[in-house]
Amino acid sequence: MSWMRGITCQVRQWRAARAQWKADMAEFKVAQKEARRRGEFPENPGPPPTGFTLLPWLLMGMGSFSNLLQGKTPNPWIGGLGLFAFNSLYIYVVFRSFVKEKRQAVSTLVALIVMGLITCGLALGYGGSWLYFFPLLGLATGAVVRGPRLGQVGLALTALAAAVSVYRAGWAAINVAYGTFLSTMVTAAILSLSEAVRELRAAREELARRAVEKERMRFSRDLHDLLGHTLSVIVVKSEAARRLAPRDMEAALGQITDIEAVGRQALTEIREAVTGYREGSLATELDRARSALSAADIDPVVRQSGPPLTPQTEALLGWVVREAVTNVVRHSGGTRCEITLDGVLDRARLTVADDGAGDTGAATGAAEGIGGTGLKGLAERLAAAGGSLRAGPSPHGGFTVTAELPVEAAELTSHVVATAPREQ
């Protein structure tokens, strides 16, 4: 009795699908009512259609069923078995047609072909109301066959319905062929459009989710870079002010003034970062780097050569300077830091190297030597712009961060700006 268990399992699946469909419809109606109450246009297209959507069309076979009950059909057992087989196959096919994998399965196509043979047999044998099984066959065909072959299949089915109808009832039954063609094409069009709308809606939601995720990542990187650098500068200058206060109050007050200026600038930058309008200036970052390194008793050496850079390139390299100098101040323990900006062919290269013994990358990366949250975020930014970031120990000691970015071709105007080591 394996076939009985199969039927029972199928019935259970249909009941579960109907319960889920009713729950989805109830939720959809509540959402629609709430949207209308707020005066908004409801965007939710509702739960996806299921096989229950096409079940009411089986009422088209009520005429044949009525003839069977009234004894107007010869060989009623054959007609009854044919009606039962057609309805069973129809239910089987339409429920499978709403799942892409099942719709394209061989078993579904075989069931559809058997439906066609049963329809032809019943229509040729009885005619009359039995001819209306052709539009039902068109509904099932349109639900299953979607795509480039739909036109050929629809025309072939229409021609078959026309031939059988004319043979059994003359030209007066040609409307059966029209109904078959219409049911096939309209069903396929509506279901394909519904599926496309839902796919587009899902794609839009995915794009929105990715946009939110990208913005969250941008904000977290900006906040880390801004606060990490600013707080490091404030700490270094505070320590300098504490050291200078007992012997040189004027110099200590100068450091405190710098702390106030850094704090005010940080507030402005954080507001700009939140709104997404911040574009860093490389010259400003280099000036801040000199100030921070000097306050930490690290000799800054800055060299620049190459063509003028675009604002976008300057902004990215400014982030590199900020993060690398912050790490030098916090971790290196060195006495000298060199910042070199070179224009090499169609690329700009920025190098920040120190002579300390600390790991200014916060951690040693596996493949590219990228470690720490800040450097990883910078590597992602530069990679998105077609550049690269390398960080690791220098051959002669210390730590080196190298960033490369593509630049537009321009006339190379070189100049060197060097800040000599401070005298002690």
CSV table of N, CA and C in Angstrom, one decimal, residues 40-142:
chain,number,residue,atom,x,y,z
A,40,GLU,N,-0.6,55.5,3.5
A,40,GLU,CA,0.6,55.1,2.7
A,40,GLU,C,0.1,54.1,1.7
A,41,PHE,N,1.0,54.0,0.6
A,41,PHE,CA,0.8,53.0,-0.4
A,41,PHE,C,1.4,51.7,0.0
A,42,PRO,N,0.6,50.7,0.1
A,42,PRO,CA,1.2,49.4,0.5
A,42,PRO,C,2.1,48.8,-0.6
A,43,GLU,N,3.4,48.5,-0.2
A,43,GLU,CA,4.3,48.0,-1.2
A,43,GLU,C,4.3,46.4,-1.2
A,44,ASN,N,3.9,45.9,-0.1
A,44,ASN,CA,4.0,44.4,0.0
A,44,ASN,C,3.0,43.8,-1.0
A,45,PRO,N,3.4,43.0,-2.0
A,45,PRO,CA,2.5,42.3,-2.9
A,45,PRO,C,1.7,41.2,-2.3
A,46,GLY,N,1.9,40.9,-1.1
A,46,GLY,CA,1.2,39.8,-0.5
A,46,GLY,C,1.9,38.5,-0.6
A,47,PRO,N,1.4,37.4,0.0
A,47,PRO,CA,2.0,36.1,-0.1
A,47,PRO,C,2.1,35.6,-1.5
A,48,PRO,N,3.1,34.8,-1.9
A,48,PRO,CA,3.2,34.3,-3.2
A,48,PRO,C,2.1,33.4,-3.6
A,49,PRO,N,1.6,33.4,-4.8
A,49,PRO,CA,0.5,32.5,-5.2
A,49,PRO,C,0.9,31.0,-5.1
A,50,THR,N,-0.1,30.2,-4.8
A,50,THR,CA,0.1,28.8,-4.7
A,50,THR,C,-0.9,28.0,-5.6
A,51,GLY,N,-0.8,26.7,-5.5
A,51,GLY,CA,-1.7,25.9,-6.3
A,51,GLY,C,-3.2,26.2,-6.0
A,52,PHE,N,-3.5,26.7,-4.8
A,52,PHE,CA,-4.9,27.0,-4.5
A,52,PHE,C,-5.4,28.1,-5.4
A,53,THR,N,-4.6,28.9,-5.9
A,53,THR,CA,-5.0,30.0,-6.8
A,53,THR,C,-5.7,29.5,-8.1
A,54,LEU,N,-5.3,28.3,-8.6
A,54,LEU,CA,-5.9,27.8,-9.8
A,54,LEU,C,-6.9,26.7,-9.6
A,55,LEU,N,-7.1,26.3,-8.3
A,55,LEU,CA,-8.1,25.3,-8.0
A,55,LEU,C,-9.5,25.7,-8.4
A,56,PRO,N,-10.0,26.9,-8.1
A,56,PRO,CA,-11.4,27.2,-8.5
A,56,PRO,C,-11.8,27.0,-9.9
A,57,TRP,N,-10.8,27.0,-10.8
A,57,TRP,CA,-11.1,26.9,-12.2
A,57,TRP,C,-11.6,25.4,-12.6
A,58,LEU,N,-11.4,24.5,-11.6
A,58,LEU,CA,-12.0,23.2,-11.8
A,58,LEU,C,-13.5,23.2,-11.9
A,59,LEU,N,-14.1,24.3,-11.5
A,59,LEU,CA,-15.6,24.4,-11.6
A,59,LEU,C,-16.0,24.3,-13.1
A,60,MET,N,-15.1,24.6,-14.0
A,60,MET,CA,-15.4,24.5,-15.4
A,60,MET,C,-15.8,23.1,-15.8
A,61,GLY,N,-15.4,22.1,-15.0
A,61,GLY,CA,-15.8,20.7,-15.3
A,61,GLY,C,-17.1,20.3,-14.7
A,62,MET,N,-17.8,21.2,-14.0
A,62,MET,CA,-19.0,20.9,-13.4
A,62,MET,C,-20.1,20.4,-14.4
A,63,GLY,N,-20.1,20.9,-15.6
A,63,GLY,CA,-21.0,20.5,-16.6
A,63,GLY,C,-20.9,19.0,-16.9
A,64,SER,N,-19.6,18.6,-17.1
A,64,SER,CA,-19.4,17.1,-17.3
A,64,SER,C,-19.8,16.3,-16.1
A,65,PHE,N,-19.5,16.8,-14.9
A,65,PHE,CA,-19.9,16.0,-13.7
A,65,PHE,C,-21.4,15.9,-13.6
A,66,SER,N,-22.1,17.0,-14.0
A,66,SER,CA,-23.5,17.0,-13.9
A,66,SER,C,-24.1,16.0,-14.9
A,67,ASN,N,-23.5,15.9,-16.1
A,67,ASN,CA,-24.0,14.9,-17.1
A,67,ASN,C,-23.8,13.5,-16.6
A,68,LEU,N,-22.7,13.3,-15.8
A,68,LEU,CA,-22.5,11.9,-15.3
A,68,LEU,C,-23.5,11.6,-14.3
A,69,LEU,N,-23.8,12.5,-13.4
A,69,LEU,CA,-24.8,12.3,-12.3
A,69,LEU,C,-26.2,12.1,-12.9
A,70,GLN,N,-26.5,12.8,-14.0
A,70,GLN,CA,-27.9,12.7,-14.6
A,70,GLN,C,-28.0,11.5,-15.6
A,71,GLY,N,-26.9,10.8,-15.8
A,71,GLY,CA,-26.9,9.6,-16.7
A,71,GLY,C,-27.0,10.0,-18.2
A,72,LYS,N,-26.5,11.2,-18.5
A,72,LYS,CA,-26.6,11.6,-19.9
A,72,LYS,C,-25.3,11.2,-20.6
A,73,THR,N,-24.3,10.6,-19.9
A,73,THR,CA,-23.1,10.3,-20.5
A,73,THR,C,-23.0,8.8,-20.7
A,74,PRO,N,-22.8,8.3,-22.0
A,74,PRO,CA,-22.6,6.9,-22.2
A,74,PRO,C,-21.3,6.4,-21.5
A,75,ASN,N,-21.3,5.1,-21.1
A,75,ASN,CA,-20.2,4.5,-20.4
A,75,ASN,C,-19.7,5.5,-19.3
A,76,PRO,N,-20.6,5.7,-18.3
A,76,PRO,CA,-20.3,6.6,-17.3
A,76,PRO,C,-19.1,6.3,-16.4
A,77,TRP,N,-18.7,4.9,-16.3
A,77,TRP,CA,-17.6,4.6,-15.6
A,77,TRP,C,-16.3,5.1,-16.2
A,78,ILE,N,-16.3,5.0,-17.6
A,78,ILE,CA,-15.1,5.5,-18.3
A,78,ILE,C,-15.0,7.1,-18.1
A,79,GLY,N,-16.2,7.7,-18.2
A,79,GLY,CA,-16.2,9.2,-18.0
A,79,GLY,C,-15.8,9.6,-16.6
A,80,GLY,N,-16.3,8.8,-15.6
A,80,GLY,CA,-16.0,9.1,-14.2
A,80,GLY,C,-14.5,8.9,-13.9
A,81,LEU,N,-13.9,7.8,-14.5
A,81,LEU,CA,-12.5,7.6,-14.2
A,81,LEU,C,-11.7,8.7,-14.9
A,82,GLY,N,-12.1,9.0,-16.2
A,82,GLY,CA,-11.4,10.1,-16.9
A,82,GLY,C,-11.4,11.4,-16.1
A,83,LEU,N,-12.6,11.7,-15.6
A,83,LEU,CA,-12.8,13.0,-14.9
A,83,LEU,C,-11.9,13.0,-13.6
A,84,PHE,N,-11.9,11.8,-12.9
A,84,PHE,CA,-11.1,11.7,-11.7
A,84,PHE,C,-9.6,11.9,-12.0
A,85,ALA,N,-9.2,11.2,-13.1
A,85,ALA,CA,-7.8,11.2,-13.4
A,85,ALA,C,-7.3,12.6,-13.8
A,86,PHE,N,-8.2,13.3,-14.6
A,86,PHE,CA,-7.9,14.6,-15.1
A,86,PHE,C,-7.7,15.6,-13.9
A,87,ASN,N,-8.7,15.6,-13.0
A,87,ASN,CA,-8.7,16.5,-11.8
A,87,ASN,C,-7.5,16.2,-10.9
A,88,SER,N,-7.2,14.9,-10.7
A,88,SER,CA,-6.0,14.5,-9.9
A,88,SER,C,-4.7,15.1,-10.5
A,89,LEU,N,-4.6,14.8,-11.8
A,89,LEU,CA,-3.4,15.3,-12.5
A,89,LEU,C,-3.3,16.8,-12.5
A,90,TYR,N,-4.5,17.5,-12.7
A,90,TYR,CA,-4.5,19.0,-12.7
A,90,TYR,C,-4.0,19.5,-11.3
A,91,ILE,N,-4.5,18.9,-10.2
A,91,ILE,CA,-4.1,19.4,-8.9
A,91,ILE,C,-2.6,19.1,-8.7
A,92,TYR,N,-2.2,17.9,-9.1
A,92,TYR,CA,-0.8,17.6,-9.0
A,92,TYR,C,0.1,18.6,-9.8
A,93,VAL,N,-0.3,18.9,-11.0
A,93,VAL,CA,0.6,19.8,-11.8
A,93,VAL,C,0.6,21.2,-11.3
A,94,VAL,N,-0.6,21.8,-11.0
A,94,VAL,CA,-0.6,23.2,-10.6
A,94,VAL,C,0.1,23.4,-9.3
A,95,PHE,N,0.1,22.5,-8.4
A,95,PHE,CA,0.8,22.7,-7.1
A,95,PHE,C,2.3,22.6,-7.4
A,96,ARG,N,2.7,21.8,-8.3
A,96,ARG,CA,4.2,21.7,-8.6
A,96,ARG,C,4.6,22.9,-9.4
A,97,SER,N,3.7,23.6,-10.1
A,97,SER,CA,4.1,24.6,-11.0
A,97,SER,C,4.6,25.9,-10.3
A,98,PHE,N,4.4,26.0,-9.0
A,98,PHE,CA,4.8,27.2,-8.3
A,98,PHE,C,6.1,27.0,-7.6
A,99,VAL,N,6.8,25.9,-7.8
A,99,VAL,CA,8.1,25.6,-7.3
A,99,VAL,C,9.0,25.3,-8.5
A,100,LYS,N,10.0,26.2,-8.8
A,100,LYS,CA,10.7,26.1,-10.0
A,100,LYS,C,11.4,24.8,-10.3
A,101,GLU,N,12.0,24.2,-9.2
A,101,GLU,CA,12.6,22.9,-9.4
A,101,GLU,C,11.6,21.8,-9.8
A,102,LYS,N,10.4,21.8,-9.1
A,102,LYS,CA,9.4,20.8,-9.4
A,102,LYS,C,8.7,21.1,-10.8
A,103,ARG,N,8.6,22.4,-11.1
A,103,ARG,CA,8.0,22.7,-12.4
A,103,ARG,C,8.8,22.2,-13.6
A,104,GLN,N,10.1,22.2,-13.4
A,104,GLN,CA,11.0,21.8,-14.5
A,104,GLN,C,11.3,20.3,-14.5
A,105,ALA,N,10.7,19.6,-13.5
A,105,ALA,CA,11.0,18.2,-13.4
A,105,ALA,C,10.4,17.4,-14.5
A,106,VAL,N,10.9,16.2,-14.8
A,106,VAL,CA,10.4,15.4,-15.9
A,106,VAL,C,9.0,14.9,-15.5
A,107,SER,N,8.8,14.5,-14.2
A,107,SER,CA,7.5,14.0,-13.8
A,107,SER,C,6.4,15.0,-14.0
A,108,THR,N,6.7,16.3,-13.8
A,108,THR,CA,5.6,17.3,-14.1
A,108,THR,C,5.3,17.3,-15.6
A,109,LEU,N,6.3,17.3,-16.4
A,109,LEU,CA,6.0,17.3,-17.9
A,109,LEU,C,5.3,16.0,-18.3
A,110,VAL,N,5.6,14.9,-17.7
A,110,VAL,CA,4.9,13.7,-18.1
A,110,VAL,C,3.5,13.7,-17.6
A,111,ALA,N,3.2,14.3,-16.4
A,111,ALA,CA,1.8,14.4,-16.0
A,111,ALA,C,1.1,15.4,-16.9
A,112,LEU,N,1.7,16.4,-17.4
A,112,LEU,CA,1.0,17.3,-18.3
A,112,LEU,C,0.7,16.7,-19.6
A,113,ILE,N,1.6,15.8,-20.1
A,113,ILE,CA,1.3,15.1,-21.4
A,113,ILE,C,0.2,14.1,-21.2
A,114,VAL,N,0.1,13.4,-20.0
A,114,VAL,CA,-0.9,12.5,-19.8
A,114,VAL,C,-2.3,13.3,-19.7
A,115,MET,N,-2.2,14.5,-19.1
A,115,MET,CA,-3.5,15.3,-19.0
A,115,MET,C,-3.9,15.6,-20.4
A,116,GLY,N,-3.0,15.9,-21.3
A,116,GLY,CA,-3.4,16.2,-22.7
A,116,GLY,C,-4.0,15.0,-23.4
A,117,LEU,N,-3.5,13.8,-23.2
A,117,LEU,CA,-4.1,12.6,-23.8
A,117,LEU,C,-5.4,12.4,-23.2
A,118,ILE,N,-5.6,12.5,-21.9
A,118,ILE,CA,-6.9,12.3,-21.3
A,118,ILE,C,-7.9,13.3,-21.8
A,119,THR,N,-7.5,14.6,-22.0
A,119,THR,CA,-8.4,15.6,-22.5
A,119,THR,C,-8.9,15.3,-23.9
A,120,CYS,N,-7.9,14.9,-24.7
A,120,CYS,CA,-8.2,14.6,-26.1
A,120,CYS,C,-9.2,13.4,-26.1
A,121,GLY,N,-8.9,12.4,-25.3
A,121,GLY,CA,-9.8,11.2,-25.3
A,121,GLY,C,-11.2,11.5,-24.9
A,122,LEU,N,-11.4,12.3,-23.8
A,122,LEU,CA,-12.7,12.7,-23.3
A,122,LEU,C,-13.4,13.6,-24.3
A,123,ALA,N,-12.7,14.5,-24.9
A,123,ALA,CA,-13.3,15.4,-25.8
A,123,ALA,C,-13.8,14.7,-27.1
A,124,LEU,N,-12.9,13.8,-27.6
A,124,LEU,CA,-13.3,13.1,-28.8
A,124,LEU,C,-14.4,12.1,-28.5
A,125,GLY,N,-14.4,11.5,-27.3
A,125,GLY,CA,-15.4,10.5,-27.0
A,125,GLY,C,-16.8,11.1,-26.6
A,126,TYR,N,-16.8,12.2,-26.0
A,126,TYR,CA,-18.1,12.8,-25.5
A,126,TYR,C,-18.5,14.1,-26.1
A,127,GLY,N,-17.5,15.0,-26.4
A,127,GLY,CA,-17.8,16.3,-27.0
A,127,GLY,C,-18.6,17.2,-26.0
A,128,GLY,N,-19.3,18.1,-26.4
A,128,GLY,CA,-20.1,19.0,-25.5
A,128,GLY,C,-19.3,19.7,-24.5
A,129,SER,N,-19.8,19.5,-23.2
A,129,SER,CA,-19.2,20.2,-22.1
A,129,SER,C,-17.8,19.6,-21.8
A,130,TRP,N,-17.5,18.4,-22.3
A,130,TRP,CA,-16.2,17.9,-22.1
A,130,TRP,C,-15.1,18.6,-22.9
A,131,LEU,N,-15.5,19.4,-23.8
A,131,LEU,CA,-14.5,20.2,-24.6
A,131,LEU,C,-13.9,21.2,-23.7
A,132,TYR,N,-14.6,21.6,-22.7
A,132,TYR,CA,-14.0,22.7,-21.8
A,132,TYR,C,-12.9,22.3,-20.9
A,133,PHE,N,-12.5,21.0,-21.1
A,133,PHE,CA,-11.3,20.6,-20.4
A,133,PHE,C,-10.0,21.2,-21.1
A,134,PHE,N,-10.2,21.6,-22.3
A,134,PHE,CA,-9.0,22.2,-23.0
A,134,PHE,C,-8.6,23.5,-22.4
A,135,PRO,N,-9.5,24.4,-22.1
A,135,PRO,CA,-9.0,25.6,-21.4
A,135,PRO,C,-8.4,25.3,-20.0
A,136,LEU,N,-8.9,24.2,-19.3
A,136,LEU,CA,-8.3,23.8,-18.1
A,136,LEU,C,-6.8,23.3,-18.3
A,137,LEU,N,-6.7,22.5,-19.4
A,137,LEU,CA,-5.4,22.1,-19.8
A,137,LEU,C,-4.5,23.3,-20.1
A,138,GLY,N,-5.1,24.3,-20.8
A,138,GLY,CA,-4.3,25.5,-21.0
A,138,GLY,C,-3.8,26.2,-19.8
A,139,LEU,N,-4.7,26.3,-18.7
A,139,LEU,CA,-4.2,26.8,-17.5
A,139,LEU,C,-3.0,26.1,-16.9
A,140,ALA,N,-3.1,24.8,-16.9
A,140,ALA,CA,-2.0,24.0,-16.3
A,140,ALA,C,-0.8,24.1,-17.2
A,141,THR,N,-0.9,24.2,-18.5
A,141,THR,CA,0.2,24.3,-19.4
A,141,THR,C,0.9,25.7,-19.2
A,142,GLY,N,0.1,26.8,-19.1
A,142,GLY,CA,0.6,28.1,-18.9
A,142,GLY,C,1.4,28.2,-17.6
